[in-house]
Coordinates of C-alpha atoms in Angstrom, one line a residue:
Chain A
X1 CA 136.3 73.8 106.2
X2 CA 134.4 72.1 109.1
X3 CA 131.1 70.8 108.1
X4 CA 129.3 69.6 110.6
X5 CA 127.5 72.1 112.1
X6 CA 128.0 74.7 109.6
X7 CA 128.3 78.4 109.6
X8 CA 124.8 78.9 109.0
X9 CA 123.8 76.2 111.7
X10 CA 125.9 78.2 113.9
X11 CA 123.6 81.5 113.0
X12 CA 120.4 79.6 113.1
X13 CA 121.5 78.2 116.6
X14 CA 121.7 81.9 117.9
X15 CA 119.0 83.5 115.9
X16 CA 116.9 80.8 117.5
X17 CA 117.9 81.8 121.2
X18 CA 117.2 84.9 120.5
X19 CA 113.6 84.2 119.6
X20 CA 113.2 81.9 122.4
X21 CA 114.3 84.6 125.2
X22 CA 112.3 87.6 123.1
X23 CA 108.8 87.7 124.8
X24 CA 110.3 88.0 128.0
X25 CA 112.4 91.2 127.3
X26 CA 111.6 95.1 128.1
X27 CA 110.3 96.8 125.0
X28 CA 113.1 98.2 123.7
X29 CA 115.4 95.5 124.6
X30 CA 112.6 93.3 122.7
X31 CA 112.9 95.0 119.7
X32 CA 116.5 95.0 119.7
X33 CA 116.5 91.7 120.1
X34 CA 114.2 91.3 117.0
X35 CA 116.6 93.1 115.0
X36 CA 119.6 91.1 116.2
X37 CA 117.8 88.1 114.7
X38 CA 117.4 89.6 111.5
X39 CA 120.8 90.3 111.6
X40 CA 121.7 86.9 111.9
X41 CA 119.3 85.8 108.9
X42 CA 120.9 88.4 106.9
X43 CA 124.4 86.6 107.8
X44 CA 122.6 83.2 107.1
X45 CA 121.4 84.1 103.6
X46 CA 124.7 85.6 102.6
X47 CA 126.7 82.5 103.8
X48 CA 124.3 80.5 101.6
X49 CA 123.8 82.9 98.5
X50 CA 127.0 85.4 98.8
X51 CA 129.4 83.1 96.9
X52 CA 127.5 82.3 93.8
X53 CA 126.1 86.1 93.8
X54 CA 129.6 86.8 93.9
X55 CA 130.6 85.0 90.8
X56 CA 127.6 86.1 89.2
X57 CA 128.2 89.7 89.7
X58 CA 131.5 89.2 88.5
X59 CA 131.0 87.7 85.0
X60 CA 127.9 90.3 84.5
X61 CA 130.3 93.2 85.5
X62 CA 133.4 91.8 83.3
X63 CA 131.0 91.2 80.5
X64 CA 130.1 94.8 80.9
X65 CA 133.6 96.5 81.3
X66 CA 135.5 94.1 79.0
X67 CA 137.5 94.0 82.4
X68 CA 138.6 91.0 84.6
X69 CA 138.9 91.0 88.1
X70 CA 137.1 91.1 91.9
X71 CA 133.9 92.3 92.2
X72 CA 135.1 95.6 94.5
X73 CA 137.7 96.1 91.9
X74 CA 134.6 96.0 89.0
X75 CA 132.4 97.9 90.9
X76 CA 135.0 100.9 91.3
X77 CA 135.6 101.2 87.7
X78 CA 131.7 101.3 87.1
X79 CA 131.5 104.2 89.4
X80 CA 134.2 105.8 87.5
X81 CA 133.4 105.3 84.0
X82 CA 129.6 106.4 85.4
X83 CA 131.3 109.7 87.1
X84 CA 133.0 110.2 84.1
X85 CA 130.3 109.7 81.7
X86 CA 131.5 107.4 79.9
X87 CA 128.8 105.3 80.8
X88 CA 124.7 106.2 81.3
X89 CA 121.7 105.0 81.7
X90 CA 121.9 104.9 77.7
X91 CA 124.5 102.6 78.0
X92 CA 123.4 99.1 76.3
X93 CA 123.3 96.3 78.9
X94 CA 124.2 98.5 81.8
X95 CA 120.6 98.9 83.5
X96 CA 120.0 95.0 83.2
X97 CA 122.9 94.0 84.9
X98 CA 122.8 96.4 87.6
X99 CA 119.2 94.8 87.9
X100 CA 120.8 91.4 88.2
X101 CA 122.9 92.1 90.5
X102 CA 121.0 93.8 93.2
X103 CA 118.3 91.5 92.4
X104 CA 120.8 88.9 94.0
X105 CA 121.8 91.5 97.0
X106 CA 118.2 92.0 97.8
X107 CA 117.6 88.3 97.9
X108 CA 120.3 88.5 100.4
X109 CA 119.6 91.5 102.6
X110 CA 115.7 91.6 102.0
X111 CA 114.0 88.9 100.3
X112 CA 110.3 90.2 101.6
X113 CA 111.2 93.1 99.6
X114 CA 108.6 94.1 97.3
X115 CA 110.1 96.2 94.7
X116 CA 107.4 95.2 91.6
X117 CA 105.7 98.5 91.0
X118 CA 108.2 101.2 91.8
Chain B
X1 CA 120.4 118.1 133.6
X2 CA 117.9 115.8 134.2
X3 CA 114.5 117.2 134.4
X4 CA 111.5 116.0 136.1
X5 CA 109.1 115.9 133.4
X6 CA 106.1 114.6 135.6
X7 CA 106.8 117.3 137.9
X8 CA 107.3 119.8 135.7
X9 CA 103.8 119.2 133.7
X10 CA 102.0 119.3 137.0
X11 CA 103.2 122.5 137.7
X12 CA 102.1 123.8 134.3
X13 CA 98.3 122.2 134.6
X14 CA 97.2 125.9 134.9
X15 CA 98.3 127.0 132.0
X16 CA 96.9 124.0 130.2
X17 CA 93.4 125.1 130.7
X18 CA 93.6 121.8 133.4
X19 CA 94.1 120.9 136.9
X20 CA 95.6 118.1 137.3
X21 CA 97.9 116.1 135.0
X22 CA 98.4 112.3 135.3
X23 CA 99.6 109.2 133.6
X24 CA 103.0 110.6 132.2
X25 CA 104.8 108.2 129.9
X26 CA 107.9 108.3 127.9
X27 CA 106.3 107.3 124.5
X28 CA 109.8 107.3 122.4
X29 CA 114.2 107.0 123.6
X30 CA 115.4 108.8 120.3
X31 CA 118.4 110.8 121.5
X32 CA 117.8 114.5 120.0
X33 CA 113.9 114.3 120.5
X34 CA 111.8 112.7 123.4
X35 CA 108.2 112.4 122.9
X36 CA 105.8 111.7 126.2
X37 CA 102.3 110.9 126.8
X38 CA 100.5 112.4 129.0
X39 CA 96.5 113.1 130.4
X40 CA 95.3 116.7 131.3
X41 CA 92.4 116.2 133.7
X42 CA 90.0 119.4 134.8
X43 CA 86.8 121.2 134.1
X44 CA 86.6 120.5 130.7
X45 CA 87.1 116.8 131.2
X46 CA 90.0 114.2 130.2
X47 CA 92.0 115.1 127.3
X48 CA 95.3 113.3 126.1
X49 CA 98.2 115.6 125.2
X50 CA 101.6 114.8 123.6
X51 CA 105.0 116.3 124.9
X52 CA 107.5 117.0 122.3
X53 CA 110.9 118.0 124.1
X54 CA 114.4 118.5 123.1
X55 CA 116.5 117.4 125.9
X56 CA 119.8 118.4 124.6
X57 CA 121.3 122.3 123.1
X58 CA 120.0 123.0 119.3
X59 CA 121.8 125.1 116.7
X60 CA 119.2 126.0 114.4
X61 CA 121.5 128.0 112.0
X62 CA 123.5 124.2 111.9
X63 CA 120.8 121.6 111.7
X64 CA 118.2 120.4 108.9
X65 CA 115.7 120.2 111.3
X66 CA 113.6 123.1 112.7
X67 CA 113.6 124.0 116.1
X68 CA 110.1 123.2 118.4
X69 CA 109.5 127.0 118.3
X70 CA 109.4 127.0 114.5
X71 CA 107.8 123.7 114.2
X72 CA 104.8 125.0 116.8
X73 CA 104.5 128.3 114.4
X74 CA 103.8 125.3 111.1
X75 CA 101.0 122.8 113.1
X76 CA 99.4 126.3 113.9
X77 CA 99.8 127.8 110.3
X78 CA 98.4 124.3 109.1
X79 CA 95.8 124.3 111.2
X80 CA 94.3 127.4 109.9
X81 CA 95.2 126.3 106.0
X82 CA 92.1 123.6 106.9
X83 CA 95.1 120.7 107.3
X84 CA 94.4 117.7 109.7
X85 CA 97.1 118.7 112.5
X86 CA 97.3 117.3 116.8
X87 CA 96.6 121.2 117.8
X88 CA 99.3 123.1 119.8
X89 CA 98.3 123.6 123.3
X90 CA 101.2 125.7 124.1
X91 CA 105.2 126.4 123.1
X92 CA 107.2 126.2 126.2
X93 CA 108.4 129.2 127.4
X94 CA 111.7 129.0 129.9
X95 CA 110.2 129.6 133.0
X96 CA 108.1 126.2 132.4
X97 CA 111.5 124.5 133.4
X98 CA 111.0 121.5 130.2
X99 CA 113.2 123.3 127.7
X100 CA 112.8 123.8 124.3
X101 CA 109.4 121.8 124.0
X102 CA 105.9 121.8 122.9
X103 CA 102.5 120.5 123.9
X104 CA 99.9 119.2 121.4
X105 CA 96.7 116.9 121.5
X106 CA 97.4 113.4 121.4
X107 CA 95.0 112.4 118.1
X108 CA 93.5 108.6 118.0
X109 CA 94.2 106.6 115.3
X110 CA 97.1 104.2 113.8
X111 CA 100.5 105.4 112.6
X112 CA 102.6 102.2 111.5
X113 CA 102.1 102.2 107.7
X114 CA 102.3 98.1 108.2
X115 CA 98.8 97.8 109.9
X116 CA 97.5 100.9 107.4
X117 CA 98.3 99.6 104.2
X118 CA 97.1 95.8 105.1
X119 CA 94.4 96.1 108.2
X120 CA 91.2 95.0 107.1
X121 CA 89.8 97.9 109.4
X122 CA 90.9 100.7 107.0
X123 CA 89.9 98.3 104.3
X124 CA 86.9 101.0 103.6
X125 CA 88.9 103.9 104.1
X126 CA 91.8 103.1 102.1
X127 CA 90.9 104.2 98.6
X128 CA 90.2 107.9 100.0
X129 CA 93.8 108.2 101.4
X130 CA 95.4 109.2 98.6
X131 CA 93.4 111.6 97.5
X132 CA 92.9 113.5 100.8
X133 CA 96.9 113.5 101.0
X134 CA 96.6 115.4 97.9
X135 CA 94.4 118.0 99.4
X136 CA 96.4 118.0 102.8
X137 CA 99.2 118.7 100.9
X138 CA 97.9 121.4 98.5
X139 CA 96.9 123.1 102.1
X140 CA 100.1 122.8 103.2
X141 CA 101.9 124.3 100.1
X142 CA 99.3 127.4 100.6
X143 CA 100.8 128.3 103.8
X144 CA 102.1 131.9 103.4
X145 CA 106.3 130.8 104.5
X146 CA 106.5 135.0 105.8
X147 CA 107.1 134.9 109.2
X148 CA 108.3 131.2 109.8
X149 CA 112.1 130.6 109.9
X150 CA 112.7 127.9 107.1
X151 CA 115.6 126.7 104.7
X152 CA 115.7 126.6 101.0
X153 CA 116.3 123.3 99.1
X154 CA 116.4 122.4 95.2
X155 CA 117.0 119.0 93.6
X156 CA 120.4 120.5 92.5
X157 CA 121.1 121.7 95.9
X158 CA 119.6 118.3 97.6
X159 CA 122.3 116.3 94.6
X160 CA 125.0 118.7 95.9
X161 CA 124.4 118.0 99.8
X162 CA 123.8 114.0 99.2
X163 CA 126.5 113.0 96.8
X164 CA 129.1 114.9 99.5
X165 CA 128.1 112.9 102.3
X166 CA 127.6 109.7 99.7
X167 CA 131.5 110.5 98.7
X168 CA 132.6 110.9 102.4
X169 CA 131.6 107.0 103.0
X170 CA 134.1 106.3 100.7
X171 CA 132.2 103.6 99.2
X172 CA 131.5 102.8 95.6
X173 CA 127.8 102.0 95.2
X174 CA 127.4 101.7 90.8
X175 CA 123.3 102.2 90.8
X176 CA 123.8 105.3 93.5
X177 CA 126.6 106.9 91.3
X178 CA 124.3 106.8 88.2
X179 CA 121.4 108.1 90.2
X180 CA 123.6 110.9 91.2
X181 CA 124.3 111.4 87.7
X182 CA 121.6 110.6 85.6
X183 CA 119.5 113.1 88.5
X184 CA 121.6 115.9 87.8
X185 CA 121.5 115.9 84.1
X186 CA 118.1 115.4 83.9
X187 CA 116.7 118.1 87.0
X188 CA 113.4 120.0 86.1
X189 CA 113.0 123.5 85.4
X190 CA 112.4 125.1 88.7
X191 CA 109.3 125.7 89.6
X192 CA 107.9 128.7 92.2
X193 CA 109.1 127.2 95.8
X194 CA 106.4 126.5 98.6
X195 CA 106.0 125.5 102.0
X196 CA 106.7 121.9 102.2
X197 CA 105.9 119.3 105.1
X198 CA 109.5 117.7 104.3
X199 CA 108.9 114.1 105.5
X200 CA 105.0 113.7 104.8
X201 CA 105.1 109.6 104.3
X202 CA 103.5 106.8 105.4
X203 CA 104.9 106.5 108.9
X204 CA 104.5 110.1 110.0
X205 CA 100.1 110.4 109.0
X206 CA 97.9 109.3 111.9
X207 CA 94.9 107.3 110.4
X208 CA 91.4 106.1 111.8
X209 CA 88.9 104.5 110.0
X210 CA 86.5 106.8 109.9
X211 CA 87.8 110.0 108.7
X212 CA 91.5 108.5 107.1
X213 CA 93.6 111.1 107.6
X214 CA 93.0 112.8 111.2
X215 CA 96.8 114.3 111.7
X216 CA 99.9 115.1 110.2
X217 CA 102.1 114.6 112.5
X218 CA 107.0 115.2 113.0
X219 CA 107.0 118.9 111.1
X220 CA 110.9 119.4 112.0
X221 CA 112.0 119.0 108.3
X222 CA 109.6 121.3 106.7
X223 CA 111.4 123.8 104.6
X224 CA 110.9 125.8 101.3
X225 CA 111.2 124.3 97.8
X226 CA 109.5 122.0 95.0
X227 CA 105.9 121.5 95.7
X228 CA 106.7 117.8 93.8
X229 CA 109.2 116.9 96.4
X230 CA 106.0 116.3 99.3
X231 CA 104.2 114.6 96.5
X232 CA 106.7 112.2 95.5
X233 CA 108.4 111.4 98.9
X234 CA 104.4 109.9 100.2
X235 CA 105.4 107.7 96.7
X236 CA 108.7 106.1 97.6
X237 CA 108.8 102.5 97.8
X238 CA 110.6 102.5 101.5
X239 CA 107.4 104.1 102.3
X240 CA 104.8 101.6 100.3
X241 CA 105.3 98.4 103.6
X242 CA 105.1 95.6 100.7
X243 CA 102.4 96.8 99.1
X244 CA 104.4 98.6 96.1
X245 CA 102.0 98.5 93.8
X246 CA 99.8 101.2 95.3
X247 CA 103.0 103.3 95.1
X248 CA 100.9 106.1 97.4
X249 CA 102.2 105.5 100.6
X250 CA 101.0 101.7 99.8
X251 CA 97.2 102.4 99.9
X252 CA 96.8 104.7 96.4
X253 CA 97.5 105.8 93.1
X254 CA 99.2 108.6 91.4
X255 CA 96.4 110.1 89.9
X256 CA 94.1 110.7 92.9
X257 CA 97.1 112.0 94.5
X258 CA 97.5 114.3 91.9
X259 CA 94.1 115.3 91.0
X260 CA 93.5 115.7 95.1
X261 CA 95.9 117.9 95.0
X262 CA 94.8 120.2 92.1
X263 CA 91.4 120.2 92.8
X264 CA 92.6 121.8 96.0
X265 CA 94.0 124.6 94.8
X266 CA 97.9 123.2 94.1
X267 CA 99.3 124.0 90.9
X268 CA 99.4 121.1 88.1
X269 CA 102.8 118.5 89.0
X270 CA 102.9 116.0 86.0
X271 CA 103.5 112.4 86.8
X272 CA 107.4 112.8 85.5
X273 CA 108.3 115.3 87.8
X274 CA 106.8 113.3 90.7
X275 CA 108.7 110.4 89.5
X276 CA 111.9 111.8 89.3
X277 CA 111.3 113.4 92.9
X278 CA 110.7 110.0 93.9
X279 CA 113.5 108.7 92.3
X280 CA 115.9 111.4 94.3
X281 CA 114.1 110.5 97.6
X282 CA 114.8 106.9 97.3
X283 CA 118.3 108.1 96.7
X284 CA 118.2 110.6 99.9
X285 CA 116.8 107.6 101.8
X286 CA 119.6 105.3 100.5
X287 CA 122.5 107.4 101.6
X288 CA 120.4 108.6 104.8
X289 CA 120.7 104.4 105.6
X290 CA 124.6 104.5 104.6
X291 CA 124.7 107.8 107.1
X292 CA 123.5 105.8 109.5
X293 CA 125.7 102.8 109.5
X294 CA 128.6 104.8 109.2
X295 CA 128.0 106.0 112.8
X296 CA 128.3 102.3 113.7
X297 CA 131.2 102.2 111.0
X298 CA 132.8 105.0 113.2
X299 CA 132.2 103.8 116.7
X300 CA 129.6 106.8 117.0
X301 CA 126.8 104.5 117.9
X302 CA 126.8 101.0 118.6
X303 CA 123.5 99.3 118.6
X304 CA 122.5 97.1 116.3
X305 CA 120.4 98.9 114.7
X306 CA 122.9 101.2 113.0
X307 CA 124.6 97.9 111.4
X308 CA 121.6 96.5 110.1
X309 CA 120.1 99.7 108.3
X310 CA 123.2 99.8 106.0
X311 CA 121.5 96.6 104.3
X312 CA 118.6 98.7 103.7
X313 CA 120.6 100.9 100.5
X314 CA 119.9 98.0 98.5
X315 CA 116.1 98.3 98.7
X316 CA 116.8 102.3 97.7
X317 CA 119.0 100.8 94.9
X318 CA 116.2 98.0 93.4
X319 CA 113.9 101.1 93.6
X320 CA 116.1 103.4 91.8
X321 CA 117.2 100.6 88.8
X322 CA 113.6 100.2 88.6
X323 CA 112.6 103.9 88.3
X324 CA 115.4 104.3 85.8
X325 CA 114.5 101.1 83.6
X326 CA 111.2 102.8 83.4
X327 CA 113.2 105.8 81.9
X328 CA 111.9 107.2 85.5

């Protein structure tokens, strides 16, 4: 893989544009605009974060299912054990590492997110 | 076709108690509903009014959403139940040439739930919010429904209608599956259905510093059902703008909600029911968001705005694994 710039240079690059040409723009194209930069931070964040919160929601799910195997693949066999009722809310472990796991995807999609007293 | 809005509120000054009618603005672009600004000018002095118009054909039988007619016949129902509504002025009849479409005051005050649950000017006001939401609300839920064309809904019902557009996405979401479940196993015992605002949040309340909460405003998904649903959907942490631990719309608690709301007539909700209302709202607003980007997903729509609310589920989702750590 190239390093120099990297992906997420490449997406701070743009985001940065972005920001630069903003005040300038129509309302809506302005807010737009704003959102298309938070796009790109999204993308950002994942490129740096997605990989180990990949591996980490892997283990956590296998540990879980006594199953190997990718994360997609995990997460369908949740659903179906949790359709089933095989598994519930009751089920020891299961709450914590859903909680780990979206605790890494919110760091990803929405790390302002303040999810303390819901 | 396209319809001269400008012209077509000058033309209707008369019947607007006004004579002339100026500074008309197009306040919002949403495709089904368009919302202008406008000033009535006459005898009685300057008053600001509100355009609510439907530009395109409605199937009421169809939709979720009420049609302008209906939602006219609830801001004037409120309105006499003693809740804070922007007053009708007049339900467009045909020969007004603007379509299906409405007139109401335009009410002063601030409705992004950003600047009211963090601006130092409703610092004062902000500890009375919650509890006049519970009165507003126990007005609404006294509205006698006879005479005003609105749907039923049930938490079973609302499961039934979710988890079959959740399963259409294709998509396997673990915490959303378990919410389905765990949701449906554990539904309350009906209670006697009521009038219900249907999306009264944070977002849709105009406040002012003086009074708090001056209007209730976007009446198109009232319907019929679980007087806890209105309670808990104000509570939902999309709703809250950071400051989740007020979890009343992000300026209150539960129990001046609650005790608003019984000390103005509205029948007694315990906390748990409330909670697990709350807990099926985030899940509503979760596959709402993965609605949404699968019209992107589709080709439906394409701005970027569709894309970027599918990252949103995963707030829904750290809500919902939190309400169900807590046992709800």
């Amino acid at each position: 893989m190239i390093e120099n710039p990297r992906a997420d240079e490449l997406v701070d690059a743009v985001a940065k544009w972005i920001d630069s040409i903003r005040p300038g723009l129509p309302p809506r194209d302005a807010f737009l605009a704003r959102v298309a930069a938070n796009v790109l931070s999204v993308v950002r964040r994942e490129l740096q974060l997605g990989p180990q919160a990949d591996a980490a929601a892997m283990e956590r799910l296998s540990a879980l299912l006594g199953e190997t195997g990718e994360v997609k693949a995990l997460n369908a066999l949740l659903c179906e054990k949790l359709r089933s009722g095989e598994m519930d809310a009751e089920t020891p472990g299961l709450i914590a590492a859903l909680k780990a796991n979206i605790t890494d995807q919110i760091a990803i999609d929405q790390p302002n997110y303040s999810a303390t007293g819901s | 076709m396209e319809v001269d809005i400008s012209e077509g509120l000058r033309a209707l000054a008369p019947k607007l108690g006004c004579e002339t009618v100026s500074e008309v603005q197009r306040l919002s672009a949403g495709a089904s509903m368009e919302t202008w600004a406008f000033v009535a000018q006459g005898a009685g002095g300057r008053q600001e009014m509100i355009l609510r118009r439907r530009p395109g054909p409605f199937d009421e039988e169809a939709a979720r959403s009420t049609s302008l007619a209906t939602e006219a016949a609830l801001i004037t129902a409120a309105e006499k139940a003693g809740a804070p509504v922007a007053p009708l002025v007049r339900l467009c009849q045909p020969e007004d040439g603007l379509g299906e479409a409405h007139i109401t005051a335009r009410i002063a005050g601030e409705t992004l739930g950003r600047k009211i649950v963090t601006d130092p000017r409703f610092e004062e006001i902000r500890p009375r919010l919650a509890g006049q939401c519970g009165k507003i609300l126990a007005q609404i839920h006294s509205i006698p429904p006879a005479g005003i064309s609105l749907k039923s809904a049930d938490a079973l019902g609302e499961l039934d209608r979710y988890e079959s557009l959740y399963r259409s996405f294709g998509t396997e979401r673990p915490i959303l599956e378990l919410a389905f479940q765990h949701l449906r196993k554990h539904a309350p015992a009906p209670m006697p259905e009521v009038l219900l605002h249907g999306d009264f949040r944070n977002g849709n309340l105009i406040i002012n510093e003086t009074q708090g909460v001056a209007a209730v405003l976007d009446w198109e998904l009232s319907h019929l059902g679980d007087p806890a649903e209105d309670l808990s959907w104000l509570c939902v942490n999309s709703w809250r703008f950071g400051m989740s631990s007020r979890p009343v719309g992000g300026f209150g608690d539960y129990q001046d909600l609650l005790d608003g709301y019984l000390e103005a007539g509205g029948v007694e909700i315990p906390l748990s029911r409330v909670r697990y209302w709350q807990a099926l709202g985030s899940l509503k607003w979760g596959v709402m968001c993965l609605l949404m980007y699968s019209s992107y997903a589709t080709g439906t729509t394409t701005s970027v705005e569709r894309p970027m609310i599918g990252r949103r589920v995963s707030e829904t989702e750290i809500d919902l694994v939190n309400l169900l750590e807590a046992g709800l």
